mmCIF file of C-alpha atoms in Angstrom:
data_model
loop_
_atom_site.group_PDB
_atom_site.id
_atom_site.type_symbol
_atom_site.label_atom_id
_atom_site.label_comp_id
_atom_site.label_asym_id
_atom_site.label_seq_id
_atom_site.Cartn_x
_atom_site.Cartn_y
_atom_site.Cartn_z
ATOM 1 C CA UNK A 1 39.794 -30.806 -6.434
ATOM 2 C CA UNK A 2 36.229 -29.150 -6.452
ATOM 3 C CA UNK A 3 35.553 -27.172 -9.825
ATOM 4 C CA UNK A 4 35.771 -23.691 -9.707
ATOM 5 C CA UNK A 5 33.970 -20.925 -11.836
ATOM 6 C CA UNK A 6 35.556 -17.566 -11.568
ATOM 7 C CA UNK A 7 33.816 -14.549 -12.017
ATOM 8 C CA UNK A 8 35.375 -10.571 -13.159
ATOM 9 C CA UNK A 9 34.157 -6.963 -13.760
ATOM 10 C CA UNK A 10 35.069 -3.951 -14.576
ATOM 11 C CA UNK A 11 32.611 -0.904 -14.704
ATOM 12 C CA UNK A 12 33.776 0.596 -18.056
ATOM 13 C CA UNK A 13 35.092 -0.262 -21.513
ATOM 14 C CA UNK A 14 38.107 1.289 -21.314
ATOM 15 C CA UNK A 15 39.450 -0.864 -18.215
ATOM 16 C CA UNK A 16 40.022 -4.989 -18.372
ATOM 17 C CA UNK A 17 39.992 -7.207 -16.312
ATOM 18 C CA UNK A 18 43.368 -9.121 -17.221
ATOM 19 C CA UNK A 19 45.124 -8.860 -13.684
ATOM 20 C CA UNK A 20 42.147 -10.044 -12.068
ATOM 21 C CA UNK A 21 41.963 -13.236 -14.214
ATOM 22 C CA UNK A 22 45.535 -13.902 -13.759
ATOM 23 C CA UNK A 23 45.667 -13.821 -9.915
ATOM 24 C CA UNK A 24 42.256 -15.981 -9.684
ATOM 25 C CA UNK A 25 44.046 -18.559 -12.129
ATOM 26 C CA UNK A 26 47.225 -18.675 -10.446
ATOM 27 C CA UNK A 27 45.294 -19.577 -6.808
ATOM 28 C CA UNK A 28 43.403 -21.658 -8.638
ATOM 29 C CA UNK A 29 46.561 -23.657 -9.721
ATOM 30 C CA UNK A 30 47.832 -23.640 -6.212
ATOM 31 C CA UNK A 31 44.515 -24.238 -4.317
ATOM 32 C CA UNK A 32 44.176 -27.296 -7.095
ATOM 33 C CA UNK A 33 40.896 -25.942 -8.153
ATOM 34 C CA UNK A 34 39.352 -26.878 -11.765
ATOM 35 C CA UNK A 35 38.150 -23.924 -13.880
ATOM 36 C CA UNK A 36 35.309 -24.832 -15.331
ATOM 37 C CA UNK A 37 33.624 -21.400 -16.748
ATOM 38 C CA UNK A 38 34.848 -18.164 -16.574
ATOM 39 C CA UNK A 39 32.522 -14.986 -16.570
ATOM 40 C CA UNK A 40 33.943 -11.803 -17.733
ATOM 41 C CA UNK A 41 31.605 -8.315 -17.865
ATOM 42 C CA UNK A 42 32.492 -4.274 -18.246
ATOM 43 C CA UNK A 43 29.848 -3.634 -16.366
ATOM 44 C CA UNK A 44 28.827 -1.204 -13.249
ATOM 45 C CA UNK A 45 28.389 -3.448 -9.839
ATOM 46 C CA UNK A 46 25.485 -1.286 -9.086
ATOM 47 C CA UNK A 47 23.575 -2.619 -12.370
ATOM 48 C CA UNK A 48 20.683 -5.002 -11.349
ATOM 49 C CA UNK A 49 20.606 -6.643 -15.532
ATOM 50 C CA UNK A 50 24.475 -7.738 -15.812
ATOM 51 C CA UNK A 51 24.472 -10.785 -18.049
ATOM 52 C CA UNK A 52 27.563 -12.527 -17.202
ATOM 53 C CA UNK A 53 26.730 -12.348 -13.526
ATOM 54 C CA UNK A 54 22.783 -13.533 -14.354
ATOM 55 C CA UNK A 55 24.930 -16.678 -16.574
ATOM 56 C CA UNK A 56 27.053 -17.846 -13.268
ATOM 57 C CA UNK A 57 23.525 -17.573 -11.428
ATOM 58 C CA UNK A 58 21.963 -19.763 -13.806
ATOM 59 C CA UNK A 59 25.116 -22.083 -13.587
ATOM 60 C CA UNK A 60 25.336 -22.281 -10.049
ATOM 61 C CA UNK A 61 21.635 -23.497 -9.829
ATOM 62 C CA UNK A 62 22.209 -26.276 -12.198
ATOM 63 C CA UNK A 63 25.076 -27.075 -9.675
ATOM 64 C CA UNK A 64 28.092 -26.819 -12.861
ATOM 65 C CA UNK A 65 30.994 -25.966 -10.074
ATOM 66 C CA UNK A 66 31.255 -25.886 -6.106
ATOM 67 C CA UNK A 67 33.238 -22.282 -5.984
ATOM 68 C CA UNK A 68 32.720 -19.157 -7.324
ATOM 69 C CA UNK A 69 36.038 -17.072 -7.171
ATOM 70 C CA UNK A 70 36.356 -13.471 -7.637
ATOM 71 C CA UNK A 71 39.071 -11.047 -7.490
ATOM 72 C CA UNK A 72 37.549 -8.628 -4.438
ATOM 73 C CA UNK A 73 33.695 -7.826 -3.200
ATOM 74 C CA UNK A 74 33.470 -4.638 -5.312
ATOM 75 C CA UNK A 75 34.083 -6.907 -8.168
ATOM 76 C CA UNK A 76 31.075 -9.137 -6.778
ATOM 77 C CA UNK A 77 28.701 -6.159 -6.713
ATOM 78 C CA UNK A 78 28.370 -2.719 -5.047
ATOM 79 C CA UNK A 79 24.471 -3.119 -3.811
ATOM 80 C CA UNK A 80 24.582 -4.857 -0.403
ATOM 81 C CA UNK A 81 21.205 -5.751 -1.058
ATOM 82 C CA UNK A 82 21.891 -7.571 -4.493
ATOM 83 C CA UNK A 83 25.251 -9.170 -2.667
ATOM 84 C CA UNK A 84 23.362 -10.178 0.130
ATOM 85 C CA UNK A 85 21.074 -11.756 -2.152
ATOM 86 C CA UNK A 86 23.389 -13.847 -4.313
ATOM 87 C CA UNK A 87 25.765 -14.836 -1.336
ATOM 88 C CA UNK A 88 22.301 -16.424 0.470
ATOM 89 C CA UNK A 89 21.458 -18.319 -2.915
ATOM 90 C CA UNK A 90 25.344 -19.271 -3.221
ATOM 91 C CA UNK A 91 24.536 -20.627 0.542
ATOM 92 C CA UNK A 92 21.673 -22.278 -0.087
ATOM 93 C CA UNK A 93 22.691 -23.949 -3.395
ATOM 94 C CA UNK A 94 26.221 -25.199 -1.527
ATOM 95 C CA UNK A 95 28.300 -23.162 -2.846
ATOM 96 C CA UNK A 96 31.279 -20.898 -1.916
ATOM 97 C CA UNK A 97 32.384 -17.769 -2.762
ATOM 98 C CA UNK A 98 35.965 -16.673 -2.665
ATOM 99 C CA UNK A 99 37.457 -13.263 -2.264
ATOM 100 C CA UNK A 100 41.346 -13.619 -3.735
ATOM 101 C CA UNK A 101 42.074 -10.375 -2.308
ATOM 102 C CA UNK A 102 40.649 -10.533 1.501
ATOM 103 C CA UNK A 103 41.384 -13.904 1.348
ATOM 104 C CA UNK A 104 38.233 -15.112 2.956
ATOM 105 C CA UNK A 105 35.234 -17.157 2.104
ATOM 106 C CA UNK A 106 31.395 -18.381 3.083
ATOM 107 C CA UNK A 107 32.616 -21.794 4.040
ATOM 108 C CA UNK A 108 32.614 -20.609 7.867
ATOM 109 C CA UNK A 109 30.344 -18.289 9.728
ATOM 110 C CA UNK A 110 33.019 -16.086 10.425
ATOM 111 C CA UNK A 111 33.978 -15.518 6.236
ATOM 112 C CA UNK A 112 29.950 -15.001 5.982
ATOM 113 C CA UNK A 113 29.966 -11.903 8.684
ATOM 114 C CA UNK A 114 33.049 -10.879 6.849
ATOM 115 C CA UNK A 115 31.790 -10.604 3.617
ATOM 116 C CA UNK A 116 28.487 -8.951 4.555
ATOM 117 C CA UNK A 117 30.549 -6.246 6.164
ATOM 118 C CA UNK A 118 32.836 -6.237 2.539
ATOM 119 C CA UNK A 119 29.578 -5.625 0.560
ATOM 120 C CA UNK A 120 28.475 -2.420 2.963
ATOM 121 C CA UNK A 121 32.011 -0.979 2.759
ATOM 122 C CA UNK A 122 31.446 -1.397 -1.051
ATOM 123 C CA UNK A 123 28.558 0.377 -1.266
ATOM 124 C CA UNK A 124 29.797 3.215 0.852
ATOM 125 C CA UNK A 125 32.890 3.411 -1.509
ATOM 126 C CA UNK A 126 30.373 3.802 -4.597
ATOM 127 C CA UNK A 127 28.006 6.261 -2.450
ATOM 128 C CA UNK A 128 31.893 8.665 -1.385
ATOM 129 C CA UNK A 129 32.774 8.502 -4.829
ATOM 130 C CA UNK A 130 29.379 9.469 -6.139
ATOM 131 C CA UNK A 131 29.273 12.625 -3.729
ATOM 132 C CA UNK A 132 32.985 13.613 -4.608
ATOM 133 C CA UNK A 133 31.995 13.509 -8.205
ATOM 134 C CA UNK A 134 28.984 15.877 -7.313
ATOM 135 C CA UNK A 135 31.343 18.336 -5.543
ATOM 136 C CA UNK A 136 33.828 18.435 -8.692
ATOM 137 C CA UNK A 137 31.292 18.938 -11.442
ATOM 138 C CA UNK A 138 29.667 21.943 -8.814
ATOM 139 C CA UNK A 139 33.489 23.253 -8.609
ATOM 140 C CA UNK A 140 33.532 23.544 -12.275
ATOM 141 C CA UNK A 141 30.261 24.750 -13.087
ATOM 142 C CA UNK A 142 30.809 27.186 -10.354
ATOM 143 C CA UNK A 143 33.659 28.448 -12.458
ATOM 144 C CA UNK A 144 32.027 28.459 -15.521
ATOM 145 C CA UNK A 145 32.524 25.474 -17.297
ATOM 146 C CA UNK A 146 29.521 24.476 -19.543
ATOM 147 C CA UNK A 147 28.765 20.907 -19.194
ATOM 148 C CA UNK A 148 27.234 18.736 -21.884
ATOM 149 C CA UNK A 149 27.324 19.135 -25.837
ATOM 150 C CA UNK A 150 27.723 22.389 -27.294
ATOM 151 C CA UNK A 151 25.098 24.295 -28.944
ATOM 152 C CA UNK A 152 25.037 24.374 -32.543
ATOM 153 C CA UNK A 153 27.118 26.440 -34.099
ATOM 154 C CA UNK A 154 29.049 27.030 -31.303
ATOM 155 C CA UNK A 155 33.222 27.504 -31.518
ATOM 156 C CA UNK A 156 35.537 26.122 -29.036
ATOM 157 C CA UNK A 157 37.099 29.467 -27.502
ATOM 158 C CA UNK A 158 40.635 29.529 -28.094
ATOM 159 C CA UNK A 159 41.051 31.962 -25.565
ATOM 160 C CA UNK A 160 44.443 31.106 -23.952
ATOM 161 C CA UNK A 161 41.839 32.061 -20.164
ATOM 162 C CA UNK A 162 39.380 29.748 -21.103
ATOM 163 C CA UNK A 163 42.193 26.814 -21.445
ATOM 164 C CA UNK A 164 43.509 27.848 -17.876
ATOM 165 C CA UNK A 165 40.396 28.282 -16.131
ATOM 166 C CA UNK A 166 39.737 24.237 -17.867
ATOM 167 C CA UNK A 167 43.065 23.165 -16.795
ATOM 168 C CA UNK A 168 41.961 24.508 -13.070
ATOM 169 C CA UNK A 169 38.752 22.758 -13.230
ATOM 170 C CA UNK A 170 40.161 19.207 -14.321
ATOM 171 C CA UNK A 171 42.842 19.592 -11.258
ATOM 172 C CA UNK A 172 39.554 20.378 -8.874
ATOM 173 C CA UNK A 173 37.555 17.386 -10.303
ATOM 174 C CA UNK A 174 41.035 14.717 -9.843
ATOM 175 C CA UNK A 175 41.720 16.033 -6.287
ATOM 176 C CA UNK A 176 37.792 15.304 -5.746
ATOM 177 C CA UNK A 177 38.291 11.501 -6.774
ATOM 178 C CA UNK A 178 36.735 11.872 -9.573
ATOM 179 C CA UNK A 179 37.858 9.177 -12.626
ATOM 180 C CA UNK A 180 39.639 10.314 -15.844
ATOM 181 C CA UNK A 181 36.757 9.382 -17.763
ATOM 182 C CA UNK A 182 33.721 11.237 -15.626
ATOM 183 C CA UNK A 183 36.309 14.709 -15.814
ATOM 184 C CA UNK A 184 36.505 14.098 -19.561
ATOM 185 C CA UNK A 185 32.535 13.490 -20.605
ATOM 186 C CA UNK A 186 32.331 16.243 -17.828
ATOM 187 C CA UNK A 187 34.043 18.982 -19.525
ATOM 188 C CA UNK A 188 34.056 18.118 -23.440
ATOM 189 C CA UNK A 189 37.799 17.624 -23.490
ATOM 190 C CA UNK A 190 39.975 14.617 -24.665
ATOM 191 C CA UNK A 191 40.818 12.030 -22.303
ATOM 192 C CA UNK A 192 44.492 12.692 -22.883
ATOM 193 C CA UNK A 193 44.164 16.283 -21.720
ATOM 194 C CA UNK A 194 43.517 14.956 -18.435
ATOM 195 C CA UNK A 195 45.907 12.612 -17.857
ATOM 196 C CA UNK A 196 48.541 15.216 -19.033
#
């Protein structure tokens, strides 16, 4: 039994990480691990100041568990530099990290290669989704749509046009990959407009 500390994220407030700590618990229980601390953030893996992650850090170098378990690499981080980074110290300090959902870890040289090429193919996730997100808000302000807070005093046009041509531009920015949340700080409108 070595003791395990498992580690979750989620980039915004309106997600959770509840599925993630269930399926890290569950291997856990089979593996035959002991949790011994359990670090939970909403948080974006591209942040260099995430607290929970700096608290395992900490943890690790006073040597409180032998594994570090998370849920996937782009739970880890997004920054191949700043998972390269923590995977070396992990190394160095004796300790390995898990990846539930690969399945691999750094106890071989062969889970180490692995899990650099994980953190690139991370990164290059956040960099596509970053460019599609460009390309949808340049759709919609292409068609119009004013981005931002209104200007004082303004009214919300209840122009039956101005609700299609909104409509169109939410359906441009979702067939773009871009998240419910980014469309709806995007173009001023509810978060339930989108999904419906």
């Amino acid at each position: 039994m070595s003791r395990l500390a498992i580690y979750t994220r989620v980039s915004t407030k309106h997600q959770n990480t509840e599925g993630q700590i269930k399926e890290l618990h569950e291997w856990a229980a089979r593996a035959g691990h002991e949790i011994v601390a359990e670090y939970d953030e909403k948080i974006s893996g591209t942040s260099t100041d995430r607290p929970q992650f700096n608290a395992m850090m900490k943890a690790a170098n006073r040597h409180e568990f032998e594994i570090v378990a998370v849920w996937a690499m782009d739970r880890f981080g997004r920054s191949v530099a700043g998972v390269s980074k923590a995977m070396m110290e992990l190394d160095a300090l004796g300790i390995v990290l898990y990846l539930s959902k690969q399945g691999v870890d750094t106890s071989t040289p062969v889970g180490k290669m692995f899990m650099n090429f994980l953190a690139t193919f991370a990164e290059f996730e956040q960099d596509l989704r970053k460019q599609r997100q460009a390309v949808g808000i340049a759709t919609a302000k292409f068609h119009g749509t004013m981005f931002g807070k209104p200007p004082a005093g303004h009214l919300k046009d209840p122009d039956r046009e101005a609700n299609i041509r909104i409509n169109k531009d939410i359906k441009a920015m979702l067939k773009n990959g871009i998240g419910i949340n980014a469309i709806s700080r995007a173009l001023s409108v509810g978060q339930r407009r989108v999904i419906r």
